[in-house]
Amino acid sequence: MTRKIAFRLLQSLCILLCLTCSFSAPSLAQSGSDPKPLIDALAKADFSETEVLLGKLAATGDTRLVPALEAFNAGDLYFRKADSLVFIGEAAGSSYELIDPLTGASAGQAPKNAVTKIKINNTLRRAIRSALGGLTLLSPDRSVRLQAADALLRSPSPENLDLVETALAKESDAEVKARMEEARAVSLLPSDRSLDEKRAAIQTIKSLGGRNALGILNTVAGTIDPSLKPDLDAAVSAIQSEQQLWDMAQNVWYGLSLGSVLLLAGIGLAITFGVMGIINMAHGEMVMLGAYSTFVVQDVIRDHMPSLFNWSLAIALPVAFLVTGAVGFVIERGIIRFLYGRPLETLLATWGVSLILQQTIRSIFGPTNQEVGNPSWMSGSFPVGGMTITWNRMWIIVFSLTIFFALLALMKKSSYGLSMRAVTQNRRMASSMGIKTPWVDALTFALGSGIAGIAGVALSQIDNVSPNLGQSYIIDSFMVVVFGGVGNLWGTLVGALSLGVLNKFLEPSVGAVLGKILVLVLIILFIQKRPRGLFALKGRAVEA
Amino acid sequence: MNFKAKLGGALLAAVLSTTALHGAFAADDTIKIGVLHSLSGTMAISETTLKDVMLMLVDQQNKKGGVLGKKLEAVVVDPASDWPLFAEKARQLVSQDKVAAVFGCWTSSSRKSVLPVFEELNSILFYPVQYEGEESSRNIFYTGAAPNQQAIPAVDYLAKEEGVKRWVLAGTDYVYPQTTNKILKAYLMSKGVAESDIMINYTPFGHSDWQTIVSDIKKFGSAGKKTAVVSTINGDANVPFYKELGNQGIKAEDIPVVAFSVGEEELAGLDTKPLVGHLAAWNYFQSVDADVNAEFIKEWKTFTKNEKRVTNDPMEAAYIGFNAWVKAVEAAGTTDTDKVLDSIIGVSVPNLSGGTSTVMPNHHITKPVLIGEIQADGQFEIVQETPAVVGDEWSDYLPDSKNLISDWRKPMSCGNFNVASGKCGGKGS
Amino acid sequence: MSGFVFRALEGRIVIALAIILGVAAVVPALNLLTPPDSTFHIPTYAMSLMGKYLCYALLALALDLVWGYCGILSLGHGAFFALGGYAMGMYLMRQIGPRGVYGNPVLPDFMVFLNYKELPWFWHGFDWFAFAMLMVLVVPGLLAFIFGWFAFRSRVNGVYLSIITQAMTYALLLAFFRNDMGFGGNNGLTDFKDILGFSVQADGTRAVLFAVSAIMLALCLLLASAIVRSKFGKVLVGVRDAESRVRFLGFRVENIKLFTFVVSAMMAGIAGALFVPQVGIINPGEFAPANSIEVVVWTAVGGRGTLIGPIIGALLVNAGKSFFTGAFPEIWLFALGGLFIAVTLFLPRGIVGAIQHGYKARQALKAAAEAEKGRGSAETVAQAAQAAE
C-alpha cells in the first residue's frame, strides 16, 4: 500500500509545483493601444496565462488581430526561439515562412527547428472563438458578422455585452440583427443588468429554441434572481415540450436513415439472392470492394488533381460499379454457373470466395482502416426546426432511393429486365424462346455485384473502410431481404425502412444492444407469421 | 469398404504429422520467441501491426548480435481472432515450438483464454495493450496501461483544465469498458460528482449507426453544465462515431471527447479536421518529441517500406516489453522461465517518450500518462504529461479489489495478496 | 430395441465405430504410457488438439442428421454447441470455489469485479455435476424445441429457415456479449480448475476427456445411424426429398422434423460440453454466425447425408486449419477459401459421398456388363452410365 501513498504524494507535489509556477509568472503589461507586446507574451505563457492574454487581446477591439487569432486557432502561431517573437508560420518545404501577426508583412523564412509552435487546447479555442466573435462583429462583410454573432451566441459572457450592443446599434441587415439580438440576450442573462431587460432576454432565448437555448437557460438557473425564476421555468418547459415533438421527428429521420443504409446494403443481395436464388455470402465483400474502389479513386485524385476532390464520389461510382461488376462476372462464370439448382451449395462456394476476397484486400492494402474523405457537400449538418440533419445521411437516403428506383425501372421497363425475369421464372422456357440464358445469368449477377459496389461507395462515407467492412453488413442484408420477401424489390425497400425505424424506436428505451437483439427476435417471430416475408411471391415459383 | 479404414488411418497420420512437424525443426543455435497476434478476422486490423513491430524488433536485435550470443527467431502464428484458437496456438508455441517467451494478444478475452496455458506450461507472455486491470499472473507481463495509467489521469485533466462537471461514459459492451466505467464512476463520485451527472451508455461491437447516441450526448450536454464524453468505444466502431460527431457539429470546445482506444492507427482512417481538439489519453504518442522516438519512427517506416505508416501506443508497449525481456535474459544468462521471472523485476528500459519504464513486482510497468488533442493532420498534440505512474493492477476504486496487491518477488510471490486479511487469496497459497 | 440397434450396424458404420473406439483407447495410452522421447509418444498438446477436433466432428454429425437426412439447413447449430459449452463452463466455474483471485467462495471472479452481490438465479444448481450435465442436454434441447415448434408448425423452410436460424445465433451472440446477462460478457468463462475433483490441466484428466469425447462420438454415431436406418429414418428422407407428399401420406411432418432437430441440438450440446474443458474457455465467440457456417462447410466437405462424411470433413478441415495457421499464417485463408470452392465444384457430394458414389457406379457398371453378357440389353448399360455421372 505504501507504493500507492507515495504515488498520491507525488501527484499532489506536482500540482503544487504547477501552482507556484503560475504565481511566479511575469506580471503582464496592460496596454490598450498596442497589442504587439500582448501577442509576444503568448510565447512564454502557459495555458491559463494565455487565457488571460486572450481576454486582454479581445478587449483591445483591434481588428488587426483577426488573422493572428485565426492562425492561433488553426495551430499556425509560432515563436522564434532566438528572440521569443511571435509570428504566423506558413509551412514552406522544410522551413516556415514567418509573417508578422499584426501587419501581415513577411518576416523572412526560418528553419523548422528555429521556431516553436504555441500550444493550444480546448479552453483556449473557446476563448479565441469568443474573442474573434467580438472583433469581427463590426466587419463590413455580412457573412463574417453573422458568423461572429453565432460565435458569441455559443460563448455567453457579460464582457461581450457592450460589444454586441455597439454592433447592434449599427446593424442594418435584419437576419444579422436578429442573431445579434439573441447573442445579446445570452450574454445579458449572466450580467448585472436590470430584471426587466433579463425578462426580455429570457423571451428572446425562448423563441430561439433548441438544445443550445436550453443549455443557456439551465446554466443561469442556479444563479438567477428568484423573481425571474417563474419566467425561466416557463421558458424551459416551453422549449422542452417543443423539443419533445422534434425529438420524435428526429427519431423517425434516424430510422429512415438507418433504413436507407440497410437498403443500400441489401439491394444488391435482393438481386443475387432474391432474384437469382444464390445464397451469396460474398455479397458483403462486393460492398467492401466498392468502398476500396472509392479509396483508390480518392487517393489518385489527392495525388494528381486535388481540385477534383469534391467530385471524387461521382467518379468513384462508375469505377466501383465496373470493378465489382467485373469481379461478379468472373465469379459467376468461374464458379456459380456450375451450381444453378443447388442453392445451398452456392452458400459454400461464395463463403470461400468471400474469404479469398477479404484476404486479397488485406494483402494488397493492409489490414488497417483506409481514409476515405467526405467531400465538402457531404460534411456538416443543417437545422430543420428543432432537429439536425446531417448532409451525409441525407444524401445517402436520396442516393439509396435513386438506386432503388433506377433498378426497378431497369427490371420492369427494359428488355434486359424482361429477359432477366423470364430466365429466373422459367429457365428452360426462356431458353427455348431464344434468350441466351447463360449471358443473362452472368449479367444479372454482375449487376447485383455492381450495385453492391456502388452501395460500398456510399457506405465508405459513414463507416470504416477495412477488410472487415463486408462482414458487418452481410447478416443485416440477409435479414432485410428475407424480411421483405425474397424476389421482391419492393419488399426489400419496405423491409429495410421499417427495420431501420423499428430499431431506432427501440434504441432509446432499451439501449442499442438489446434493441438489436429484439429486432432479430421480432424478425424470427414475423417469419413464423409470414413464412415468406412481407411481400411473398405468389404462385408456382413458391414451391420451387 | 477397406478404403474408408485407410482414409481414417491416413487422416490420423496427417494430424499427427502436422503436430510432430513443428517439433522437428527445433534448432539449437537460435532462441525462439512466439508472436501470437491475429492476422485474420476482426482483430487483424489492430494486431497485424504488432506482429510487424515484433518482427522489426527481432530483426534489430539480431543486427546487434542477438541475445546471449544467439540469433532470435520469431515464430509467427495466426490465431485468427478466435479465442479458443488463441489457447491452442499458445500451447503449440510453448510445447511444440519451445519458444522462450511469447509476445501477443490484444483483447482481454484472448489473454484470458491463454492465461491458464501459460501458467500450466510455465512460460512468459508479454501483453502490450491497455486493459481493465483486475489481474496479475505470475507468467504474464502487462506492458499496456492499467486504468490508473490512462483513465483516471484523463478524467482529472478534463475536470481541472476544462472544468467538466457532467460526464458521459460511452463504451462498447464488453469487459474493458464495463470495468473502466465502474472504476471511473466510483472515482468521480468520490470527487463529489452527482450520480445524475453521469450517463453510461453501451453499444454492441462494430456499432455503426451513432445518430441516436450522439444526439443523446447533445441532449445530456444541454443541462447547463460543462459536459465531456469519456469514450471506451472499441477500435472499429470509432470511425463511424467520430464521423457522426463531426457531422452533427459537436465541437471539442463544446463537448470534448476523451478516448482510450483511439490512437494514430484509428485516426489514419479518418478525416480529422472536424475533430481537432478531441482528446485521447495514452502513454505514448507518435508526436512525442524525443530522439529515441524519432529514431523508432524512422526505423518503422523503413522496415514497413511505407512513409505513411504511423506508430501508436501498443507498439511502444511491445517495444518496452521486448527490451525488458532481452535485458532480463541477459542478466539471467539463460531463457529459463523461472530465472527470467526473477531477473526481470526491477529492469528499467528506455521508453519512447524519452524516459525509462521499469518492470514492477506486480508485473506491470511504470509509464508517464500523456493527454493529447487530435490535430488536423491525424496526429496528437500533447497538452499534458504526468511523471511516470506505476500500473495499478487491483483498482482502489472497486470495493472488492481495494485491499488486494500483487508482488511476485519472493517471499510473497502472490498475485492477489489481501492486505486486510494478510493472506494470499486463491492462487499461490 | 435390439433390432433398432442392429440395423444401425451397417458395415461402414461398424468400421467407423471400431476406428473411433480404437482411437479412444490408443491415443490416451500412447500419451500416458510411453516416455516423451519415444517415437510413439503423443504429446498432450496433440491429444487435446485431437480432442477438440472430435468435438467438432460430433457437432458436424449433429448437423448432418438435420441437414443431410431431414433437409433442414441450420445456420445456427453453433448456438446449441455454445449453450452446451456454457452449461459445462458454469459447472467448471462453480468448481473453482474460493480459489478465484478474489477468494470469493460463491461468486466467480467476473461477478466480483462487476459488483454482483449474489449469484444470479440461473447459476444455482450448476455446482452439481449431474444437474449441469442434464442442462447440457436440456438447454439446447429446449431452445431447439421452442424454435422448431414455431418454425415447423408455420412451415418455414428452405432458405427462410436457414436465415432465421442465423438470426437466432446472432441474437444469442449479442445477448451473451452483454455483461448484464451474467455470463461473463465478452471474456466468457475461463481459468477452470477441476472437473469432478480432477485438475483439468493434468495429463490424466485430459486423456480421460479425450477418451470420453471419442466414446460420445461413437455413441452418437450409433444413435444417428440407428435413427436414419429405422423406418422413421425412411420417412425422414422422404421429408427431405418431398415434404408435401409425405404430409399428404398422413405423416405429421412438423413432429418428425421437431424430433430430429431436438435430438441434433442435444448432440451439439454434448459436443460443446466436451469442448469446453479441453480448450479451457467458452465465450460468446462460439455463437458467431461464421462458426455455424463453418460447421456446414465441414459437413459439405465430408459429404452430407453420409454420417461418416461430416466426421471426416470436420477432422480434415480443422487439422488443415491448425496446420496452415501455423505454417502459412499470411495466406491460409486463400487455402481455406480455395478448398471450399474446389469441394463444391468438383466434389459436390463431399469426399465420402464421392467415394461412395464412385463405388456404387462401379458396381452398377459391373452388374450391367454382366447383364449385357447375358441379355445384351443396352438399356441397363445406359442406366448405369447415367448413375455413374
mmCIF file of C-alpha atoms in Angstrom, chain C residues 51-163:
data_model
loop_
_atom_site.group_PDB
_atom_site.id
_atom_site.type_symbol
_atom_site.label_atom_id
_atom_site.label_comp_id
_atom_site.label_asym_id
_atom_site.label_seq_id
_atom_site.Cartn_x
_atom_site.Cartn_y
_atom_site.Cartn_z
ATOM 1 C CA GLY C 51 -9.914 -33.971 -28.618
ATOM 2 C CA LYS C 52 -11.083 -30.606 -29.884
ATOM 3 C CA TYR C 53 -11.459 -31.986 -33.407
ATOM 4 C CA LEU C 54 -13.535 -34.866 -32.082
ATOM 5 C CA CYS C 55 -15.939 -32.361 -30.502
ATOM 6 C CA TYR C 56 -16.194 -30.553 -33.823
ATOM 7 C CA ALA C 57 -16.771 -33.891 -35.514
ATOM 8 C CA LEU C 58 -19.670 -34.575 -33.152
ATOM 9 C CA LEU C 59 -21.100 -31.156 -33.954
ATOM 10 C CA ALA C 60 -20.827 -31.850 -37.670
ATOM 11 C CA LEU C 61 -22.507 -35.222 -37.169
ATOM 12 C CA ALA C 62 -25.374 -33.480 -35.379
ATOM 13 C CA LEU C 63 -25.755 -31.078 -38.261
ATOM 14 C CA ASP C 64 -25.702 -33.896 -40.778
ATOM 15 C CA LEU C 65 -28.639 -35.520 -39.032
ATOM 16 C CA VAL C 66 -30.844 -32.490 -39.694
ATOM 17 C CA TRP C 67 -29.322 -31.274 -42.933
ATOM 18 C CA GLY C 68 -28.321 -34.491 -44.618
ATOM 19 C CA TYR C 69 -31.398 -36.509 -43.667
ATOM 20 C CA CYS C 70 -34.116 -34.005 -42.948
ATOM 21 C CA GLY C 71 -33.215 -31.164 -45.285
ATOM 22 C CA ILE C 72 -33.088 -28.515 -42.573
ATOM 23 C CA LEU C 73 -30.009 -26.399 -43.245
ATOM 24 C CA SER C 74 -29.362 -24.951 -39.833
ATOM 25 C CA LEU C 75 -27.016 -21.969 -39.844
ATOM 26 C CA GLY C 76 -27.339 -21.795 -36.086
ATOM 27 C CA HIS C 77 -26.000 -25.081 -34.819
ATOM 28 C CA GLY C 78 -23.119 -23.262 -33.210
ATOM 29 C CA ALA C 79 -25.678 -21.832 -30.779
ATOM 30 C CA PHE C 80 -26.589 -25.270 -29.417
ATOM 31 C CA PHE C 81 -22.924 -26.153 -29.216
ATOM 32 C CA ALA C 82 -22.182 -22.959 -27.293
ATOM 33 C CA LEU C 83 -25.137 -23.417 -24.934
ATOM 34 C CA GLY C 84 -23.908 -26.903 -24.051
ATOM 35 C CA GLY C 85 -20.491 -25.379 -23.558
ATOM 36 C CA TYR C 86 -21.834 -22.666 -21.297
ATOM 37 C CA ALA C 87 -23.661 -25.239 -19.160
ATOM 38 C CA MET C 88 -20.388 -27.115 -18.707
ATOM 39 C CA GLY C 89 -18.495 -23.856 -18.223
ATOM 40 C CA MET C 90 -20.848 -22.813 -15.440
ATOM 41 C CA TYR C 91 -20.234 -26.106 -13.668
ATOM 42 C CA LEU C 92 -16.486 -25.629 -14.015
ATOM 43 C CA MET C 93 -16.716 -22.038 -12.763
ATOM 44 C CA ARG C 94 -18.581 -23.167 -9.683
ATOM 45 C CA GLN C 95 -15.890 -25.778 -9.025
ATOM 46 C CA ILE C 96 -13.271 -23.036 -8.680
ATOM 47 C CA GLY C 97 -14.865 -22.122 -5.368
ATOM 48 C CA PRO C 98 -12.712 -19.890 -3.175
ATOM 49 C CA ARG C 99 -9.661 -20.353 -5.419
ATOM 50 C CA GLY C 100 -10.635 -17.380 -7.610
ATOM 51 C CA VAL C 101 -8.433 -14.295 -7.491
ATOM 52 C CA TYR C 102 -10.753 -12.517 -5.067
ATOM 53 C CA GLY C 103 -11.198 -15.603 -2.932
ATOM 54 C CA ASN C 104 -14.982 -15.295 -3.002
ATOM 55 C CA PRO C 105 -16.373 -18.768 -2.238
ATOM 56 C CA VAL C 106 -19.628 -18.274 -4.139
ATOM 57 C CA LEU C 107 -19.227 -15.702 -6.874
ATOM 58 C CA PRO C 108 -16.989 -16.275 -9.897
ATOM 59 C CA ASP C 109 -14.323 -13.594 -10.378
ATOM 60 C CA PHE C 110 -16.054 -11.686 -13.135
ATOM 61 C CA MET C 111 -19.121 -11.247 -10.928
ATOM 62 C CA VAL C 112 -16.997 -9.928 -8.109
ATOM 63 C CA PHE C 113 -15.443 -7.130 -10.087
ATOM 64 C CA LEU C 114 -18.710 -6.274 -11.779
ATOM 65 C CA ASN C 115 -20.177 -5.808 -8.283
ATOM 66 C CA TYR C 116 -22.657 -8.673 -8.223
ATOM 67 C CA LYS C 117 -23.955 -9.109 -4.718
ATOM 68 C CA GLU C 118 -25.319 -12.608 -5.097
ATOM 69 C CA LEU C 119 -25.381 -15.437 -7.584
ATOM 70 C CA PRO C 120 -27.996 -14.902 -10.320
ATOM 71 C CA TRP C 121 -30.829 -17.437 -10.069
ATOM 72 C CA PHE C 122 -29.904 -19.299 -13.220
ATOM 73 C CA TRP C 123 -26.492 -20.133 -11.793
ATOM 74 C CA HIS C 124 -27.961 -22.165 -8.964
ATOM 75 C CA GLY C 125 -27.608 -25.910 -9.210
ATOM 76 C CA PHE C 126 -24.625 -25.783 -11.506
ATOM 77 C CA ASP C 127 -22.335 -26.860 -8.697
ATOM 78 C CA TRP C 128 -23.750 -30.376 -9.092
ATOM 79 C CA PHE C 129 -22.233 -32.250 -11.942
ATOM 80 C CA ALA C 130 -25.370 -34.259 -12.620
ATOM 81 C CA PHE C 131 -27.529 -31.141 -12.846
ATOM 82 C CA ALA C 132 -25.030 -29.448 -15.133
ATOM 83 C CA MET C 133 -24.930 -32.485 -17.411
ATOM 84 C CA LEU C 134 -28.700 -32.514 -17.512
ATOM 85 C CA MET C 135 -28.637 -28.873 -18.533
ATOM 86 C CA VAL C 136 -26.123 -29.667 -21.270
ATOM 87 C CA LEU C 137 -28.932 -31.662 -22.854
ATOM 88 C CA VAL C 138 -31.956 -29.706 -21.688
ATOM 89 C CA VAL C 139 -30.955 -26.147 -22.565
ATOM 90 C CA PRO C 140 -30.050 -26.722 -26.225
ATOM 91 C CA GLY C 141 -32.896 -29.226 -26.494
ATOM 92 C CA LEU C 142 -35.407 -26.771 -25.105
ATOM 93 C CA LEU C 143 -34.247 -23.957 -27.345
ATOM 94 C CA ALA C 144 -34.446 -26.280 -30.348
ATOM 95 C CA PHE C 145 -37.900 -27.422 -29.242
ATOM 96 C CA ILE C 146 -39.308 -23.924 -28.884
ATOM 97 C CA PHE C 147 -37.663 -22.657 -32.020
ATOM 98 C CA GLY C 148 -38.597 -25.728 -34.032
ATOM 99 C CA TRP C 149 -42.133 -25.892 -32.662
ATOM 100 C CA PHE C 150 -42.858 -22.429 -34.008
ATOM 101 C CA ALA C 151 -40.876 -22.700 -37.205
ATOM 102 C CA PHE C 152 -42.005 -26.142 -38.383
ATOM 103 C CA ARG C 153 -45.611 -25.549 -37.466
ATOM 104 C CA SER C 154 -45.580 -22.370 -39.550
ATOM 105 C CA ARG C 155 -43.940 -24.368 -42.328
ATOM 106 C CA VAL C 156 -40.948 -22.102 -42.525
ATOM 107 C CA ASN C 157 -38.450 -23.906 -44.675
ATOM 108 C CA GLY C 158 -35.631 -23.622 -47.155
ATOM 109 C CA VAL C 159 -33.522 -20.513 -47.037
ATOM 110 C CA TYR C 160 -36.021 -18.762 -44.771
ATOM 111 C CA LEU C 161 -35.376 -21.315 -42.093
ATOM 112 C CA SER C 162 -31.636 -21.076 -42.630
ATOM 113 C CA ILE C 163 -31.686 -17.325 -42.278
#
